[in-house]
XYZ file of C-alpha atoms in Angstrom:
366
model
C 0.040 -0.396 0.129
C 1.830 3.385 -0.650
C 2.557 6.373 1.611
C -0.548 8.570 1.016
C -3.532 5.938 0.592
C -2.499 4.214 4.124
C -2.356 8.457 5.392
C -5.905 8.363 4.178
C -6.423 5.134 5.802
C -5.374 7.240 9.313
C -7.567 10.392 8.456
C -10.287 7.931 8.693
C -10.016 5.399 11.243
C -8.517 8.330 13.274
C -11.704 10.676 12.279
C -14.361 8.372 13.221
C -17.292 11.199 12.239
C -15.542 11.634 9.437
C -18.730 9.854 7.224
C -21.019 10.102 9.456
C -24.045 13.098 9.358
C -24.507 12.450 5.126
C -25.987 15.205 3.774
C -28.531 12.436 0.899
C -31.095 14.288 -0.996
C -32.939 11.463 -2.712
C -35.021 12.906 -6.411
C -37.991 11.075 -6.684
C -40.616 10.251 -9.229
C -43.511 12.031 -8.584
C -46.242 12.266 -5.020
C -48.683 10.037 -4.719
C -50.268 7.004 -2.441
C -47.889 4.646 -4.633
C -45.873 2.234 -1.826
C -42.671 3.747 -3.455
C -43.501 7.053 -2.074
C -44.458 6.133 1.573
C -41.278 3.572 1.678
C -38.672 6.390 1.100
C -40.323 8.797 3.730
C -40.579 5.805 6.037
C -36.534 5.252 5.840
C -35.521 9.243 4.787
C -37.391 9.783 8.227
C -35.035 7.414 10.125
C -32.403 8.550 8.835
C -33.241 11.913 9.794
C -33.858 10.803 13.153
C -29.755 9.083 13.208
C -29.269 12.806 12.166
C -28.383 12.966 8.499
C -30.015 15.792 6.242
C -32.487 15.027 3.440
C -33.772 16.690 1.020
C -36.584 15.304 -1.224
C -36.608 17.069 -4.337
C -39.280 15.739 -6.671
C -39.880 17.386 -10.691
C -42.402 19.396 -11.124
C -46.425 19.002 -12.426
C -48.142 20.463 -15.883
C -51.649 21.762 -15.000
C -53.449 19.189 -15.712
C -51.243 17.005 -13.672
C -51.365 18.861 -10.922
C -55.679 19.650 -10.891
C -56.047 15.700 -11.371
C -53.328 15.013 -8.189
C -55.197 17.912 -6.510
C -59.015 15.805 -7.118
C -57.748 13.110 -6.147
C -56.584 14.313 -2.808
C -59.599 16.022 -1.944
C -62.323 13.922 -3.805
C -60.789 9.978 -4.315
C -58.942 10.809 -0.613
C -55.676 9.760 -1.845
C -53.174 9.689 0.446
C -49.889 12.110 -0.104
C -47.785 9.808 1.035
C -44.968 13.626 1.310
C -47.842 15.304 3.778
C -46.140 12.523 6.563
C -41.337 13.557 5.434
C -39.906 15.480 7.935
C -37.164 16.760 6.087
C -36.600 19.586 3.439
C -38.834 18.766 0.862
C -38.509 21.632 -3.011
C -39.683 20.310 -6.750
C -37.689 20.771 -10.220
C -38.392 21.041 -14.129
C -34.852 20.346 -14.440
C -32.609 17.846 -13.000
C -29.751 19.232 -14.085
C -30.979 23.052 -12.991
C -30.547 21.474 -9.621
C -27.771 22.919 -6.978
C -26.583 20.102 -4.816
C -23.958 20.491 -2.380
C -20.525 19.173 -3.183
C -21.291 16.974 -0.026
C -24.468 15.949 -1.235
C -25.409 12.295 -2.180
C -27.592 11.815 -4.519
C -30.159 9.230 -5.186
C -33.074 7.989 -6.861
C -35.600 6.235 -5.401
C -36.889 4.214 -8.818
C -36.163 3.953 -12.523
C -37.305 6.410 -14.168
C -35.529 8.392 -11.646
C -32.240 6.482 -11.754
C -32.347 7.507 -14.661
C -31.724 11.224 -14.668
C -28.684 10.654 -12.702
C -27.437 10.535 -15.790
C -28.006 13.732 -16.671
C -25.752 14.974 -13.468
C -22.443 13.833 -14.392
C -21.009 17.258 -14.482
C -21.688 16.848 -10.745
C -19.389 14.765 -9.055
C -21.577 13.992 -6.065
C -21.343 10.908 -5.278
C -24.661 8.918 -6.829
C -26.239 5.411 -6.093
C -29.546 4.081 -7.833
C -32.614 2.679 -5.383
C -34.365 0.013 -7.553
C -37.165 -0.755 -6.170
C -38.490 -2.377 -9.362
C -38.412 -3.581 -12.335
C -40.280 -2.633 -15.611
C -41.487 -4.966 -17.500
C -43.852 -2.381 -19.526
C -40.871 -0.287 -19.986
C -37.665 -2.873 -21.479
C -35.472 0.239 -22.517
C -35.571 2.561 -20.042
C -34.886 -0.385 -17.857
C -32.367 -1.126 -19.421
C -30.638 2.026 -20.060
C -30.534 2.898 -16.347
C -29.465 -0.586 -15.245
C -25.874 0.557 -17.230
C -24.784 3.544 -15.613
C -21.920 2.890 -13.994
C -23.868 2.974 -10.538
C -24.299 1.680 -6.997
C -27.603 0.195 -6.906
C -29.581 -0.594 -3.513
C -31.695 -2.916 -4.344
C -35.007 -3.889 -2.120
C -35.361 -6.975 -3.865
C -33.756 -10.419 -5.069
C -34.574 -11.149 -8.104
C -33.924 -6.677 -8.607
C -30.103 -8.272 -8.026
C -29.784 -10.707 -10.282
C -31.792 -8.935 -13.446
C -28.675 -5.753 -12.044
C -26.032 -8.314 -11.817
C -27.054 -9.823 -16.031
C -26.401 -7.449 -17.416
C -22.978 -6.200 -19.350
C -21.831 -3.516 -17.239
C -20.370 -4.280 -14.170
C -22.280 -2.666 -11.535
C -21.371 -2.755 -7.165
C -24.907 -3.754 -5.574
C -26.452 -4.944 -2.562
C -30.067 -6.122 -1.996
C -31.527 -4.217 0.832
C -35.145 -5.305 1.657
C -37.597 -2.448 2.955
C -39.065 -3.080 6.248
C -41.934 -2.567 8.439
C -43.556 -0.973 11.252
C -44.728 -3.112 13.727
C -46.536 -0.173 16.058
C -48.852 -0.145 13.446
C -49.623 -2.753 11.818
C -50.707 -6.062 14.232
C -53.776 -7.928 14.922
C -56.145 -5.854 16.073
C -59.556 -8.202 15.613
C -59.812 -10.984 17.662
C -59.479 -13.986 16.254
C -62.626 -15.787 16.068
C -63.734 -12.712 14.325
C -62.391 -13.275 11.112
C -64.467 -14.454 8.520
C -63.044 -14.278 5.133
C -60.743 -13.417 2.548
C -58.555 -10.169 1.039
C -56.931 -8.605 -1.842
C -55.991 -5.510 -2.759
C -57.212 -4.838 -6.563
C -55.642 -2.698 -8.819
C -55.799 -1.151 -11.907
C -52.107 -0.926 -13.813
C -50.377 -3.295 -15.694
C -48.346 -4.355 -12.588
C -51.030 -5.886 -10.598
C -52.456 -8.149 -12.479
C -56.208 -6.702 -12.261
C -57.761 -9.347 -14.516
C -56.052 -11.952 -12.775
C -57.480 -11.127 -9.647
C -60.750 -10.131 -10.947
C -61.326 -14.537 -12.469
C -59.502 -14.765 -9.310
C -62.349 -13.019 -7.407
C -64.940 -14.393 -9.666
C -63.292 -18.572 -9.055
C -63.937 -17.766 -5.253
C -67.818 -16.517 -5.114
C -67.632 -19.511 -6.906
C -66.597 -21.618 -4.846
C -67.470 -20.141 -1.372
C -70.327 -18.194 -2.340
C -70.975 -16.748 1.786
C -67.871 -15.826 2.477
C -66.597 -12.180 2.842
C -65.215 -10.164 1.401
C -62.218 -6.935 2.392
C -60.398 -5.450 -0.292
C -58.708 -2.029 -1.257
C -56.778 0.005 -3.575
C -56.786 2.811 -5.185
C -58.215 1.928 -8.313
C -62.179 2.670 -8.141
C -64.476 -0.156 -7.539
C -64.322 -3.065 -9.556
C -67.565 -4.382 -10.873
C -67.087 -8.940 -9.894
C -67.718 -6.718 -6.516
C -69.951 -4.124 -4.339
C -68.752 -1.255 -3.338
C -69.527 -2.481 1.082
C -66.926 -5.040 0.278
C -64.671 -2.353 -1.573
C -62.493 0.373 0.122
C -60.975 3.251 -2.205
C -57.462 4.412 -0.307
C -57.849 3.209 2.936
C -56.098 5.098 5.494
C -53.221 2.238 7.548
C -55.196 2.344 10.217
C -58.347 1.224 8.148
C -55.886 -0.913 6.345
C -54.778 -2.878 9.621
C -58.308 -2.938 10.254
C -59.053 -4.824 7.291
C -56.175 -7.197 7.488
C -57.452 -7.529 10.788
C -60.713 -9.641 9.251
C -59.495 -11.527 7.215
C -58.218 -15.464 7.280
C -56.144 -14.952 3.857
C -55.151 -11.862 1.528
C -54.329 -13.263 -1.386
C -52.144 -10.958 -3.393
C -52.369 -11.843 -6.893
C -50.215 -9.382 -9.602
C -48.127 -9.915 -12.303
C -44.865 -8.008 -10.528
C -44.199 -7.390 -7.164
C -41.181 -5.549 -5.932
C -40.494 -5.609 -2.332
C -44.634 -5.888 -2.017
C -44.884 -4.611 1.400
C -48.780 -5.238 1.500
C -47.801 -9.703 1.657
C -45.666 -8.691 5.182
C -48.627 -6.358 6.136
C -50.971 -8.353 6.142
C -48.936 -11.044 7.520
C -48.390 -8.720 10.645
C -51.899 -9.260 10.855
C -52.788 -12.425 11.558
C -53.649 -13.083 7.780
C -52.453 -16.540 5.612
C -50.677 -15.476 2.335
C -51.493 -16.666 -0.825
C -48.829 -14.638 -3.544
C -48.276 -15.014 -7.355
C -44.374 -15.253 -7.740
C -43.496 -12.386 -9.103
C -40.697 -10.964 -7.535
C -40.149 -10.125 -3.947
C -43.240 -11.696 -2.795
C -40.401 -15.030 -2.823
C -37.549 -13.265 -0.652
C -40.443 -12.988 2.221
C -42.681 -16.071 1.683
C -41.228 -19.366 2.308
C -44.109 -22.097 -0.621
C -45.690 -24.191 1.546
C -43.908 -22.706 5.255
C -44.778 -19.169 5.541
C -47.514 -19.262 2.650
C -48.222 -19.956 -1.028
C -46.619 -18.830 -3.922
C -47.983 -20.106 -6.879
C -47.106 -19.038 -10.986
C -47.502 -16.133 -11.748
C -52.089 -15.777 -13.958
C -52.334 -19.844 -12.048
C -56.088 -18.697 -11.300
C -57.023 -22.357 -10.762
C -53.915 -22.344 -8.220
C -54.417 -19.389 -6.926
C -58.553 -20.570 -6.332
C -57.394 -23.735 -4.859
C -55.169 -22.005 -2.178
C -57.072 -20.038 -0.542
C -60.033 -22.747 -1.025
C -57.397 -25.533 1.129
C -56.039 -22.362 3.496
C -60.111 -21.521 4.969
C -61.347 -25.900 4.880
C -57.420 -26.340 6.491
C -57.418 -24.337 9.459
C -53.938 -26.670 11.779
C -52.292 -25.646 8.231
C -54.059 -21.907 8.270
C -52.346 -20.977 11.816
C -49.390 -23.380 11.032
C -48.295 -20.726 7.841
C -49.708 -18.058 10.706
C -47.566 -18.077 13.182
C -44.365 -18.865 10.657
C -45.014 -15.928 8.923
C -45.296 -13.839 12.430
C -41.600 -15.085 12.767
C -41.167 -14.196 9.377
C -41.745 -10.353 10.553
C -39.530 -9.623 12.865
C -36.751 -10.081 9.780
C -38.063 -6.855 8.455
C -38.037 -4.133 10.502
C -37.251 0.172 9.654
C -34.647 0.056 10.965
C -32.634 -3.063 9.702
C -33.367 -0.788 6.556
C -31.488 2.075 7.659
C -28.486 0.472 9.106
C -28.679 -1.167 6.273
C -28.765 1.656 3.971
C -27.122 4.048 6.137
C -23.580 1.106 6.210
C -23.826 1.421 2.282
C -23.588 4.396 1.759
C -20.286 5.272 4.812
C -18.939 1.948 3.044
C -18.840 4.444 -0.992
C -17.831 7.623 1.247
C -14.694 5.736 2.297
C -14.050 4.335 -1.268
C -15.136 7.791 -2.753
C -12.455 9.280 -0.696
C -9.699 6.797 -0.691
C -9.683 6.522 -3.770
């Protein structure tokens, strides 16, 4: 090791706080009620509690998008998770014109925001891509984003597999999201659980066609069962409005989970899939498609069921099995409660903080 490099290592050891109290700028793709925005807000607040300075940067919306967002917020009950953010919030029209601080770590959250980091190559700041999910509906964006020679955080192992399959050499670490068990827990007595639940969304990733067919299939097999369904989309035609809650608060979502014996996640693609973990924390047995994130949470046949994406018959079969077999359902619920303890936002913040410090040290020593 050369003298200059040795002196830098010595400096790090003498000044252990050199890399702490970090300045972090997180570029988000927008604002609203998505799980990705919510996860970033929770993580950022955790980092702020640790005395790091965190700023959010959000693309400025056009007039029509502003009108649409305001309508959703005020008339459809949309939850804007940014209202819970305790740090600084700034809007931008052109990311290249943002004035980042010289020692500020710039994080692109999500595929679109991660790609935007290519537009600020003039900044020498440490840049990190925080990948919350793949974008199979936009493979060009995914390819261009992952090709950037920047360190990456993936929220699920399948995302890292996609990243490492690229020809570009990437420094990537898997850091899963967490869950707040003070917010998600069984809040209904077990004997009062009387139904099944799911999330419904019209977006491609949520696979609304499969979800509708699953609900119809279960209604045919079990016509007396109760349904507890929520989402951000309008109420689907296959269920009554009494069975659907649009844009529930966290307290309402906890209640819906807690009234369900079995929770279904029939998505085509999920990043981390926080609702799977929320349902587990609230005492549900979970049946989920093997659509990405759930495979890091569910061990098929041990703490839940994983089924092939789009397999309506298999989902219905697994749900019916759990409803008819109390012993198996209770085993899943017990093991799911153990699984939940492995995912906390404190652990997530620990790992993100350590990764960023490590990257800063490597940058400094170079």
